[in-house]
């Protein structure tokens, strides 16, 4: 079952894990979610290790979506992606790479490692609003109609 | 007899000396080529790193500046709104500089694949793109006659023409822009020209405008990063050609692209 459909059936708040070491970038993303998708619950992991630790906690509820920066200190975004996609528990969680890199090689290696999408970090806040709106519409099903009885 | 033996010994020594010098020369060329390849790789890595590391603070300046503008500018004093406008404009200019740096840094001689190419459809494509970006220039750009075949890399030539035709419209000044793309071919080689009726380029600026980040206008007069013509010059150089500017009979500038070979060479 897709995260979008799951959300539509559940009608609860959406949980997003934002893996981002840059506090200002994280702040912009959170502000954009707040403006566009105010029902989103965002948890921020400031390193790859922190993200993996949280996701591997057996009791923890998995997020509906992971937004993952590539350039992280320590464990890289690519490594986080590989570990998530090889884990039986986490592999179904959609992971969108959210990087400032527009290099074809970064995009290709992310998809190779199992990314569900690749988003380039916008250059300003208006761009963040557009990207987060698109993420909400496509990946979270925020605007999906309710299921037909 | 003794003299003959002596001559042959000298000749053998001379041949051996030439061989030794050749070996030395080859080793030196090999060493320099490796150094150059390493310098290119370092430069590329540096450009990549600078561009990405610079992007984050600029994103914060523009991002939080826009949040202030959206949420608080309406109630802020006039002076505060003016300062916020300065911050956002400077941030956008920095952003454009980073774009330029990345575009320039991505140019690579190795990735270019020059071959025999008909530039006519490529120029038509570029005209459509420039007209889409500048609707006021619709009908202002035309191709004179049939353009000759050139020896070029398709992507690089598209970028070169896009920069030149785009600049001709962007820097037209107060006059209604007129731009003409033409070409000629003779025994000396093949040449494409982009002519305009704009303000032209004074002789003292004709070399420096092809250097990175060199501009003739202030950024608040005409937005830009001073990268386009550096990309033109570098791309032409990588394709074995060259770019220059001279006076145009149309009254403005004439950008001349010289291509190696006659454009129909199989090699």
CSV table of C-alpha atoms in Angstrom, one decimal:
chain,number,residue,atom,x,y,z
A,1,UNK,CA,0.0,0.0,0.0
A,2,UNK,CA,1.4,3.4,-1.0
A,3,UNK,CA,2.1,6.1,1.6
A,4,UNK,CA,-0.4,8.3,-0.3
A,5,UNK,CA,-3.2,5.7,-0.1
A,6,UNK,CA,-2.3,4.9,3.5
A,7,UNK,CA,-2.6,8.5,4.3
A,8,UNK,CA,-5.9,8.9,2.5
A,9,UNK,CA,-7.4,5.9,4.4
A,10,UNK,CA,-5.9,7.0,7.7
A,11,UNK,CA,-6.5,10.8,7.4
A,12,UNK,CA,-4.0,11.4,10.2
A,13,UNK,CA,-1.1,13.7,10.3
A,14,UNK,CA,1.8,12.8,8.0
A,15,UNK,CA,5.2,12.0,9.5
A,16,UNK,CA,8.2,13.2,7.6
A,17,UNK,CA,11.8,12.4,8.5
A,18,UNK,CA,14.1,15.2,7.3
A,19,UNK,CA,17.7,14.2,7.2
A,20,UNK,CA,19.6,17.5,7.0
A,21,UNK,CA,22.8,18.7,8.7
A,22,UNK,CA,22.4,22.3,7.7
A,23,UNK,CA,20.2,24.0,10.3
A,24,UNK,CA,19.2,26.8,8.0
A,25,UNK,CA,18.2,24.5,5.1
A,26,UNK,CA,16.2,22.4,7.6
A,27,UNK,CA,14.5,25.6,8.9
A,28,UNK,CA,13.4,26.6,5.4
A,29,UNK,CA,12.0,23.1,4.7
A,30,UNK,CA,10.1,23.1,8.0
A,31,UNK,CA,8.7,26.6,7.3
A,32,UNK,CA,7.6,25.5,3.8
A,33,UNK,CA,5.9,22.4,5.2
A,34,UNK,CA,4.2,24.6,7.8
A,35,UNK,CA,2.8,26.9,5.2
A,36,UNK,CA,1.8,24.3,2.5
A,37,UNK,CA,1.1,21.2,4.5
A,38,UNK,CA,0.4,22.3,8.1
A,39,UNK,CA,-0.7,18.9,9.3
A,40,UNK,CA,2.8,17.4,8.7
A,41,UNK,CA,4.9,16.2,11.7
A,42,UNK,CA,8.5,16.7,10.9
A,43,UNK,CA,11.4,15.1,12.7
A,44,UNK,CA,14.8,16.3,11.8
A,45,UNK,CA,17.9,14.1,11.9
A,46,UNK,CA,21.1,16.1,11.7
A,47,UNK,CA,23.3,13.2,10.5
A,48,UNK,CA,23.1,9.9,8.7
A,49,UNK,CA,23.8,8.0,12.0
A,50,UNK,CA,21.0,9.7,13.8
A,51,UNK,CA,18.5,8.9,11.0
A,52,UNK,CA,19.6,5.2,10.9
A,53,UNK,CA,19.4,4.9,14.6
A,54,UNK,CA,15.9,6.3,14.8
A,55,UNK,CA,14.7,4.2,11.9
A,56,UNK,CA,16.2,1.0,13.3
A,57,UNK,CA,14.5,1.4,16.7
A,58,UNK,CA,12.2,-1.6,16.7
A,59,UNK,CA,9.3,0.1,18.5
A,60,UNK,CA,9.4,3.4,16.5
A,61,UNK,CA,6.7,4.1,14.0
A,62,UNK,CA,8.1,4.5,10.5
A,63,UNK,CA,7.7,7.9,8.8
A,64,UNK,CA,5.5,8.2,5.7
A,65,UNK,CA,8.3,9.9,3.8
A,66,UNK,CA,12.1,10.5,4.2
A,67,UNK,CA,13.7,13.7,2.7
A,68,UNK,CA,17.4,12.9,2.6
A,69,UNK,CA,20.3,15.3,1.9
A,70,UNK,CA,23.3,13.6,0.2
A,71,UNK,CA,26.1,15.6,1.7
A,72,UNK,CA,26.1,14.7,5.3
A,73,UNK,CA,29.0,14.5,7.8
A,74,UNK,CA,30.0,10.9,8.7
A,75,UNK,CA,27.6,8.4,7.1
A,76,UNK,CA,26.7,9.9,3.7
A,77,UNK,CA,23.2,10.3,2.3
A,78,UNK,CA,24.0,7.6,-0.3
A,79,UNK,CA,24.9,5.1,2.5
A,80,UNK,CA,21.8,6.0,4.5
A,81,UNK,CA,19.8,5.3,1.3
A,82,UNK,CA,21.5,2.0,0.7
A,83,UNK,CA,20.9,0.8,4.3
A,84,UNK,CA,17.3,1.8,4.3
A,85,UNK,CA,16.6,0.1,1.0
A,86,UNK,CA,18.3,-3.1,2.1
A,87,UNK,CA,16.4,-3.2,5.3
A,88,UNK,CA,13.2,-5.4,5.3
A,89,UNK,CA,11.6,-3.0,7.8
A,90,UNK,CA,12.3,0.3,6.0
A,91,UNK,CA,12.5,-0.5,2.4
A,92,UNK,CA,8.9,0.4,1.6
A,93,UNK,CA,9.3,4.0,3.1
A,94,UNK,CA,9.6,6.4,0.1
A,95,UNK,CA,12.9,8.2,0.2
A,96,UNK,CA,13.3,11.4,-1.7
A,97,UNK,CA,16.8,12.7,-2.1
A,98,UNK,CA,16.9,16.4,-1.4
A,99,UNK,CA,20.2,17.7,-2.5
A,100,UNK,CA,21.8,20.9,-3.9
A,101,UNK,CA,23.6,18.8,-6.5
A,102,UNK,CA,22.3,18.9,-10.0
A,103,UNK,CA,25.1,16.5,-11.2
A,104,UNK,CA,23.9,13.6,-13.3
A,105,UNK,CA,26.3,11.3,-11.5
A,106,UNK,CA,24.7,12.1,-8.1
A,107,UNK,CA,21.2,11.6,-9.5
A,108,UNK,CA,22.1,8.3,-11.2
A,109,UNK,CA,23.8,6.8,-8.1
A,110,UNK,CA,20.9,7.9,-5.9
A,111,UNK,CA,18.4,6.0,-8.2
A,112,UNK,CA,20.8,3.1,-8.3
A,113,UNK,CA,20.8,3.0,-4.5
A,114,UNK,CA,17.0,2.9,-4.5
A,115,UNK,CA,15.8,6.5,-4.2
A,116,UNK,CA,12.2,7.0,-5.0
A,117,UNK,CA,12.8,10.5,-6.3
A,118,UNK,CA,15.5,13.1,-6.6
A,119,UNK,CA,14.7,16.8,-5.8
A,120,UNK,CA,17.1,19.6,-6.2
A,121,UNK,CA,17.1,22.0,-3.3
A,122,UNK,CA,15.4,25.2,-4.4
A,123,UNK,CA,17.4,28.5,-4.5
A,124,UNK,CA,14.8,30.4,-2.4
A,125,UNK,CA,11.8,30.1,-0.2
A,126,UNK,CA,9.3,30.4,-3.1
A,127,UNK,CA,11.0,27.5,-4.6
A,128,UNK,CA,10.7,25.5,-1.4
A,129,UNK,CA,7.0,26.1,-1.3
A,130,UNK,CA,6.7,24.8,-4.8
A,131,UNK,CA,8.7,21.7,-4.1
A,132,UNK,CA,7.0,20.9,-0.8
A,133,UNK,CA,3.6,21.4,-2.5
A,134,UNK,CA,4.5,18.9,-5.2
A,135,UNK,CA,5.9,16.5,-2.7
A,136,UNK,CA,2.6,16.7,-0.8
A,137,UNK,CA,0.4,16.2,-3.8
A,138,UNK,CA,2.4,13.3,-5.3
A,139,UNK,CA,4.0,11.5,-2.4
A,140,UNK,CA,1.8,12.2,0.6
A,141,UNK,CA,-1.6,12.3,-1.1
A,142,UNK,CA,-2.5,15.4,0.8
A,143,UNK,CA,-4.9,16.4,-1.9
A,144,UNK,CA,-6.2,12.9,-2.8
A,145,UNK,CA,-10.0,12.4,-2.7
A,146,UNK,CA,-11.3,10.2,0.1
A,147,UNK,CA,-11.7,6.6,-0.9
A,148,UNK,CA,-15.1,5.6,-2.5
A,149,UNK,CA,-17.1,3.5,-0.1
B,1,UNK,CA,90.5,4.3,-43.0
B,2,UNK,CA,91.0,5.8,-39.6
B,3,UNK,CA,89.0,8.8,-40.6
B,4,UNK,CA,86.0,6.7,-41.8
B,5,UNK,CA,85.9,4.7,-38.5
B,6,UNK,CA,86.0,8.0,-36.6
B,7,UNK,CA,83.1,9.5,-38.7
B,8,UNK,CA,81.0,6.4,-38.2
B,9,UNK,CA,81.6,6.5,-34.4
B,10,UNK,CA,80.6,10.2,-34.4
B,11,UNK,CA,77.4,9.4,-36.4
B,12,UNK,CA,76.5,6.6,-34.0
B,13,UNK,CA,77.0,8.9,-31.0
B,14,UNK,CA,74.9,11.6,-32.7
B,15,UNK,CA,72.1,9.1,-33.4
B,16,UNK,CA,72.2,7.9,-29.8
B,17,UNK,CA,72.1,11.4,-28.6
B,18,UNK,CA,69.0,12.2,-30.7
B,19,UNK,CA,67.3,9.1,-29.4
B,20,UNK,CA,68.2,10.0,-25.8
B,21,UNK,CA,66.8,13.5,-26.3
B,22,UNK,CA,63.6,12.1,-27.9
B,23,UNK,CA,63.1,9.8,-24.9
B,24,UNK,CA,63.6,12.7,-22.6
B,25,UNK,CA,61.2,14.8,-24.6
B,26,UNK,CA,58.5,12.1,-24.6
B,27,UNK,CA,58.9,11.6,-20.8
B,28,UNK,CA,58.6,15.4,-20.3
B,29,UNK,CA,55.5,15.6,-22.5
B,30,UNK,CA,54.0,12.7,-20.6
B,31,UNK,CA,54.7,14.3,-17.3
B,32,UNK,CA,53.2,17.6,-18.3
B,33,UNK,CA,50.1,16.0,-19.8
B,34,UNK,CA,49.6,14.2,-16.5
B,35,UNK,CA,50.1,17.4,-14.5
B,36,UNK,CA,47.6,19.2,-16.8
B,37,UNK,CA,45.0,16.4,-16.3
B,38,UNK,CA,45.5,16.6,-12.6
B,39,UNK,CA,45.2,20.4,-12.6
B,40,UNK,CA,42.0,20.1,-14.6
B,41,UNK,CA,40.6,17.5,-12.2
B,42,UNK,CA,41.5,19.7,-9.2
B,43,UNK,CA,39.9,22.7,-10.9
B,44,UNK,CA,36.7,20.8,-11.5
B,45,UNK,CA,36.6,19.6,-8.0
B,46,UNK,CA,37.2,23.1,-6.6
B,47,UNK,CA,34.5,24.6,-8.8
B,48,UNK,CA,32.1,21.9,-7.7
B,49,UNK,CA,32.9,22.4,-4.1
B,50,UNK,CA,32.8,26.2,-4.2
B,51,UNK,CA,29.5,26.2,-6.1
B,52,UNK,CA,27.8,23.8,-3.7
B,53,UNK,CA,29.2,25.3,-0.5
B,54,UNK,CA,28.4,28.8,-1.6
B,55,UNK,CA,24.9,27.8,-2.6
B,56,UNK,CA,23.8,27.0,0.9
B,57,UNK,CA,24.4,30.5,2.5
B,58,UNK,CA,22.9,32.2,-0.5
B,59,UNK,CA,19.9,30.0,-0.3
B,60,UNK,CA,19.5,31.1,3.4
B,61,UNK,CA,19.8,34.8,2.5
B,62,UNK,CA,17.2,34.5,-0.3
B,63,UNK,CA,15.0,32.1,1.6
B,64,UNK,CA,14.8,33.9,4.9
B,65,UNK,CA,14.7,37.3,3.0
B,66,UNK,CA,11.6,36.1,1.2
B,67,UNK,CA,10.0,34.8,4.4
B,68,UNK,CA,10.5,38.3,5.9
B,69,UNK,CA,9.1,39.9,2.7
B,70,UNK,CA,6.0,37.6,2.7
B,71,UNK,CA,5.2,37.7,6.3
B,72,UNK,CA,6.3,41.1,7.6
B,73,UNK,CA,7.2,43.5,4.8
B,74,UNK,CA,3.6,44.9,4.7
B,75,UNK,CA,3.9,46.3,8.2
B,76,UNK,CA,7.5,47.3,8.0
B,77,UNK,CA,8.7,50.9,7.6
B,78,UNK,CA,9.6,52.0,4.1
B,79,UNK,CA,13.3,52.1,4.9
B,80,UNK,CA,13.3,48.5,6.1
B,81,UNK,CA,11.5,47.4,2.9
B,82,UNK,CA,14.2,49.1,0.8
B,83,UNK,CA,17.0,47.4,2.7
B,84,UNK,CA,15.3,44.1,2.4
B,85,UNK,CA,15.0,44.7,-1.4
B,86,UNK,CA,18.8,45.4,-1.5
B,87,UNK,CA,19.5,42.1,0.4
B,88,UNK,CA,17.3,40.1,-2.0
B,89,UNK,CA,18.8,41.6,-5.1
B,90,UNK,CA,22.3,41.1,-3.9
B,91,UNK,CA,21.4,37.5,-3.1
B,92,UNK,CA,20.0,36.9,-6.5
B,93,UNK,CA,23.2,38.4,-8.1
B,94,UNK,CA,25.3,36.0,-6.0
B,95,UNK,CA,23.1,33.1,-7.1
B,96,UNK,CA,23.6,34.1,-10.8
B,97,UNK,CA,27.4,34.2,-10.2
B,98,UNK,CA,27.3,30.7,-8.8
B,99,UNK,CA,25.3,29.5,-11.7
B,100,UNK,CA,27.9,31.0,-14.0
B,101,UNK,CA,30.8,29.5,-12.1
B,102,UNK,CA,29.1,26.0,-12.3
B,103,UNK,CA,28.4,26.4,-16.1
B,104,UNK,CA,32.0,27.5,-16.7
B,105,UNK,CA,33.5,24.8,-14.5
B,106,UNK,CA,31.4,22.1,-16.3
B,107,UNK,CA,33.0,22.8,-19.7
B,108,UNK,CA,35.4,20.0,-20.5
B,109,UNK,CA,37.4,19.5,-23.6
B,110,UNK,CA,37.2,15.7,-23.3
B,111,UNK,CA,33.4,15.7,-23.3
B,112,UNK,CA,33.2,17.5,-26.6
B,113,UNK,CA,32.8,15.5,-29.7
B,114,UNK,CA,33.2,17.8,-32.7
B,115,UNK,CA,31.9,16.5,-36.0
B,116,UNK,CA,30.5,17.8,-39.3
B,117,UNK,CA,27.3,19.7,-38.4
B,118,UNK,CA,24.6,21.7,-40.2
B,119,UNK,CA,24.1,24.7,-37.9
B,120,UNK,CA,20.9,25.9,-39.6
B,121,UNK,CA,18.4,23.9,-37.6
B,122,UNK,CA,20.4,24.6,-34.4
B,123,UNK,CA,20.3,28.3,-35.0
B,124,UNK,CA,16.5,28.1,-35.6
B,125,UNK,CA,16.1,26.2,-32.4
B,126,UNK,CA,18.1,28.8,-30.5
B,127,UNK,CA,16.1,31.6,-32.0
B,128,UNK,CA,12.9,30.0,-30.8
B,129,UNK,CA,14.3,29.6,-27.3
B,130,UNK,CA,15.5,33.2,-27.1
B,131,UNK,CA,12.2,34.5,-28.5
B,132,UNK,CA,10.4,32.4,-25.9
B,133,UNK,CA,12.5,34.0,-23.1
B,134,UNK,CA,12.2,37.5,-24.7
B,135,UNK,CA,8.8,37.8,-26.3
B,136,UNK,CA,9.6,41.5,-27.2
B,137,UNK,CA,12.2,40.1,-29.6
B,138,UNK,CA,9.8,38.1,-31.7
B,139,UNK,CA,10.8,38.5,-35.3
B,140,UNK,CA,13.9,40.5,-34.5
B,141,UNK,CA,16.3,37.6,-35.1
B,142,UNK,CA,16.8,36.2,-38.6
B,143,UNK,CA,19.2,34.0,-40.5
B,144,UNK,CA,20.8,35.4,-43.7
B,145,UNK,CA,21.1,32.8,-46.4
B,146,UNK,CA,22.1,29.2,-46.0
B,147,UNK,CA,24.7,28.6,-43.2
B,148,UNK,CA,27.7,26.5,-44.2
B,149,UNK,CA,28.5,23.2,-42.5
B,150,UNK,CA,30.8,23.5,-39.5
B,151,UNK,CA,33.0,21.2,-37.5
B,152,UNK,CA,31.6,21.5,-34.0
B,153,UNK,CA,30.1,19.7,-31.0
B,154,UNK,CA,26.3,20.1,-31.1
B,155,UNK,CA,25.8,20.9,-27.4
B,156,UNK,CA,28.7,23.3,-27.2
B,157,UNK,CA,27.6,25.2,-30.4
B,158,UNK,CA,24.1,25.5,-29.1
B,159,UNK,CA,25.4,27.0,-25.9
B,160,UNK,CA,27.7,29.4,-27.8
B,161,UNK,CA,24.9,30.5,-30.2
B,162,UNK,CA,22.4,30.8,-27.3
B,163,UNK,CA,24.8,33.1,-25.4
B,164,UNK,CA,25.5,35.3,-28.4
B,165,UNK,CA,22.0,35.6,-29.7
B,166,UNK,CA,20.6,36.1,-26.2
B,167,UNK,CA,23.2,38.8,-25.4
B,168,UNK,CA,22.4,40.6,-28.6
B,169,UNK,CA,18.8,40.9,-27.4
B,170,UNK,CA,19.6,41.5,-23.7
B,171,UNK,CA,22.1,44.4,-24.5
B,172,UNK,CA,20.1,46.0,-27.3
B,173,UNK,CA,19.7,49.2,-25.2
B,174,UNK,CA,16.9,51.5,-26.2
B,175,UNK,CA,16.8,50.6,-29.8
B,176,UNK,CA,14.5,48.0,-31.3
B,177,UNK,CA,16.8,45.0,-31.5
B,178,UNK,CA,17.8,43.5,-34.9
B,179,UNK,CA,20.0,40.4,-34.9
B,180,UNK,CA,21.3,38.5,-37.9
B,181,UNK,CA,23.1,35.2,-38.0
B,182,UNK,CA,25.1,34.5,-41.1
B,183,UNK,CA,28.0,32.3,-42.3
B,184,UNK,CA,30.7,32.0,-44.9
B,185,UNK,CA,33.1,29.4,-46.1
B,186,UNK,CA,36.3,29.7,-48.0
B,187,UNK,CA,39.7,27.9,-48.3
B,188,UNK,CA,40.8,29.5,-45.0
B,189,UNK,CA,37.9,27.9,-43.1
B,190,UNK,CA,34.3,28.4,-42.0
B,191,UNK,CA,33.0,31.3,-40.1
B,192,UNK,CA,29.6,32.1,-38.4
B,193,UNK,CA,28.7,35.7,-37.4
B,194,UNK,CA,26.1,37.1,-35.0
B,195,UNK,CA,25.5,40.7,-35.9
B,196,UNK,CA,23.3,43.2,-34.0
B,197,UNK,CA,22.3,46.9,-34.1
B,198,UNK,CA,23.0,47.5,-30.4
B,199,UNK,CA,25.6,49.8,-28.8
B,200,UNK,CA,28.6,47.7,-30.0
B,201,UNK,CA,31.8,46.9,-28.1
B,202,UNK,CA,34.5,49.6,-27.9
B,203,UNK,CA,37.9,48.3,-29.2
B,204,UNK,CA,39.5,48.6,-25.7
B,205,UNK,CA,37.0,46.1,-24.3
B,206,UNK,CA,37.1,43.5,-27.1
B,207,UNK,CA,39.6,41.1,-25.4
B,208,UNK,CA,38.6,41.4,-21.8
B,209,UNK,CA,34.9,40.7,-22.4
B,210,UNK,CA,35.8,37.1,-23.1
B,211,UNK,CA,37.3,36.6,-19.7
B,212,UNK,CA,35.4,35.1,-16.8
B,213,UNK,CA,33.3,37.6,-14.7
B,214,UNK,CA,34.2,40.6,-16.9
B,215,UNK,CA,31.3,42.8,-17.7
B,216,UNK,CA,30.7,46.1,-19.5
B,217,UNK,CA,27.5,47.0,-17.6
B,218,UNK,CA,26.7,47.3,-13.9
B,219,UNK,CA,24.5,44.5,-12.7
B,220,UNK,CA,21.7,46.9,-11.7
B,221,UNK,CA,21.6,48.1,-15.4
B,222,UNK,CA,21.6,44.7,-17.1
B,223,UNK,CA,21.5,41.6,-15.0
B,224,UNK,CA,24.2,39.0,-15.6
B,225,UNK,CA,27.2,37.4,-14.1
B,226,UNK,CA,29.9,38.0,-16.8
B,227,UNK,CA,30.1,34.3,-17.7
B,228,UNK,CA,28.4,33.9,-21.1
B,229,UNK,CA,31.2,35.2,-23.3
B,230,UNK,CA,33.8,33.3,-21.3
B,231,UNK,CA,31.8,30.1,-22.0
B,232,UNK,CA,31.7,31.1,-25.7
B,233,UNK,CA,35.5,31.6,-25.9
B,234,UNK,CA,36.3,28.4,-23.9
B,235,UNK,CA,33.8,26.3,-25.9
B,236,UNK,CA,35.2,27.5,-29.2
B,237,UNK,CA,38.8,26.9,-28.0
B,238,UNK,CA,37.9,23.3,-27.0
B,239,UNK,CA,36.4,22.7,-30.4
B,240,UNK,CA,39.7,23.9,-32.1
B,241,UNK,CA,38.2,27.3,-33.1
B,242,UNK,CA,38.1,30.8,-31.8
B,243,UNK,CA,35.8,33.7,-31.1
B,244,UNK,CA,36.3,37.5,-31.5
B,245,UNK,CA,34.2,40.6,-31.8
B,246,UNK,CA,34.4,43.5,-34.3
B,247,UNK,CA,32.2,46.3,-35.6
B,248,UNK,CA,29.1,45.3,-37.4
B,249,UNK,CA,27.8,46.9,-40.6
B,250,UNK,CA,24.4,46.8,-38.8
B,251,UNK,CA,25.8,49.4,-36.4
B,252,UNK,CA,26.4,47.2,-33.3
B,253,UNK,CA,28.7,44.3,-32.6
B,254,UNK,CA,29.6,41.4,-34.8
B,255,UNK,CA,30.7,38.3,-33.0
B,256,UNK,CA,32.7,36.1,-35.3
B,257,UNK,CA,33.1,32.3,-34.7
B,258,UNK,CA,36.0,30.7,-36.6
B,259,UNK,CA,35.9,26.9,-37.0
B,260,UNK,CA,38.7,24.6,-37.8
B,261,UNK,CA,38.6,22.7,-41.1
B,262,UNK,CA,36.0,23.2,-43.8
B,263,UNK,CA,33.1,21.7,-41.9
B,264,UNK,CA,32.6,18.7,-44.2
B,265,UNK,CA,35.8,16.9,-43.2
B,266,UNK,CA,35.2,13.3,-42.3
B,267,UNK,CA,37.9,13.5,-39.7
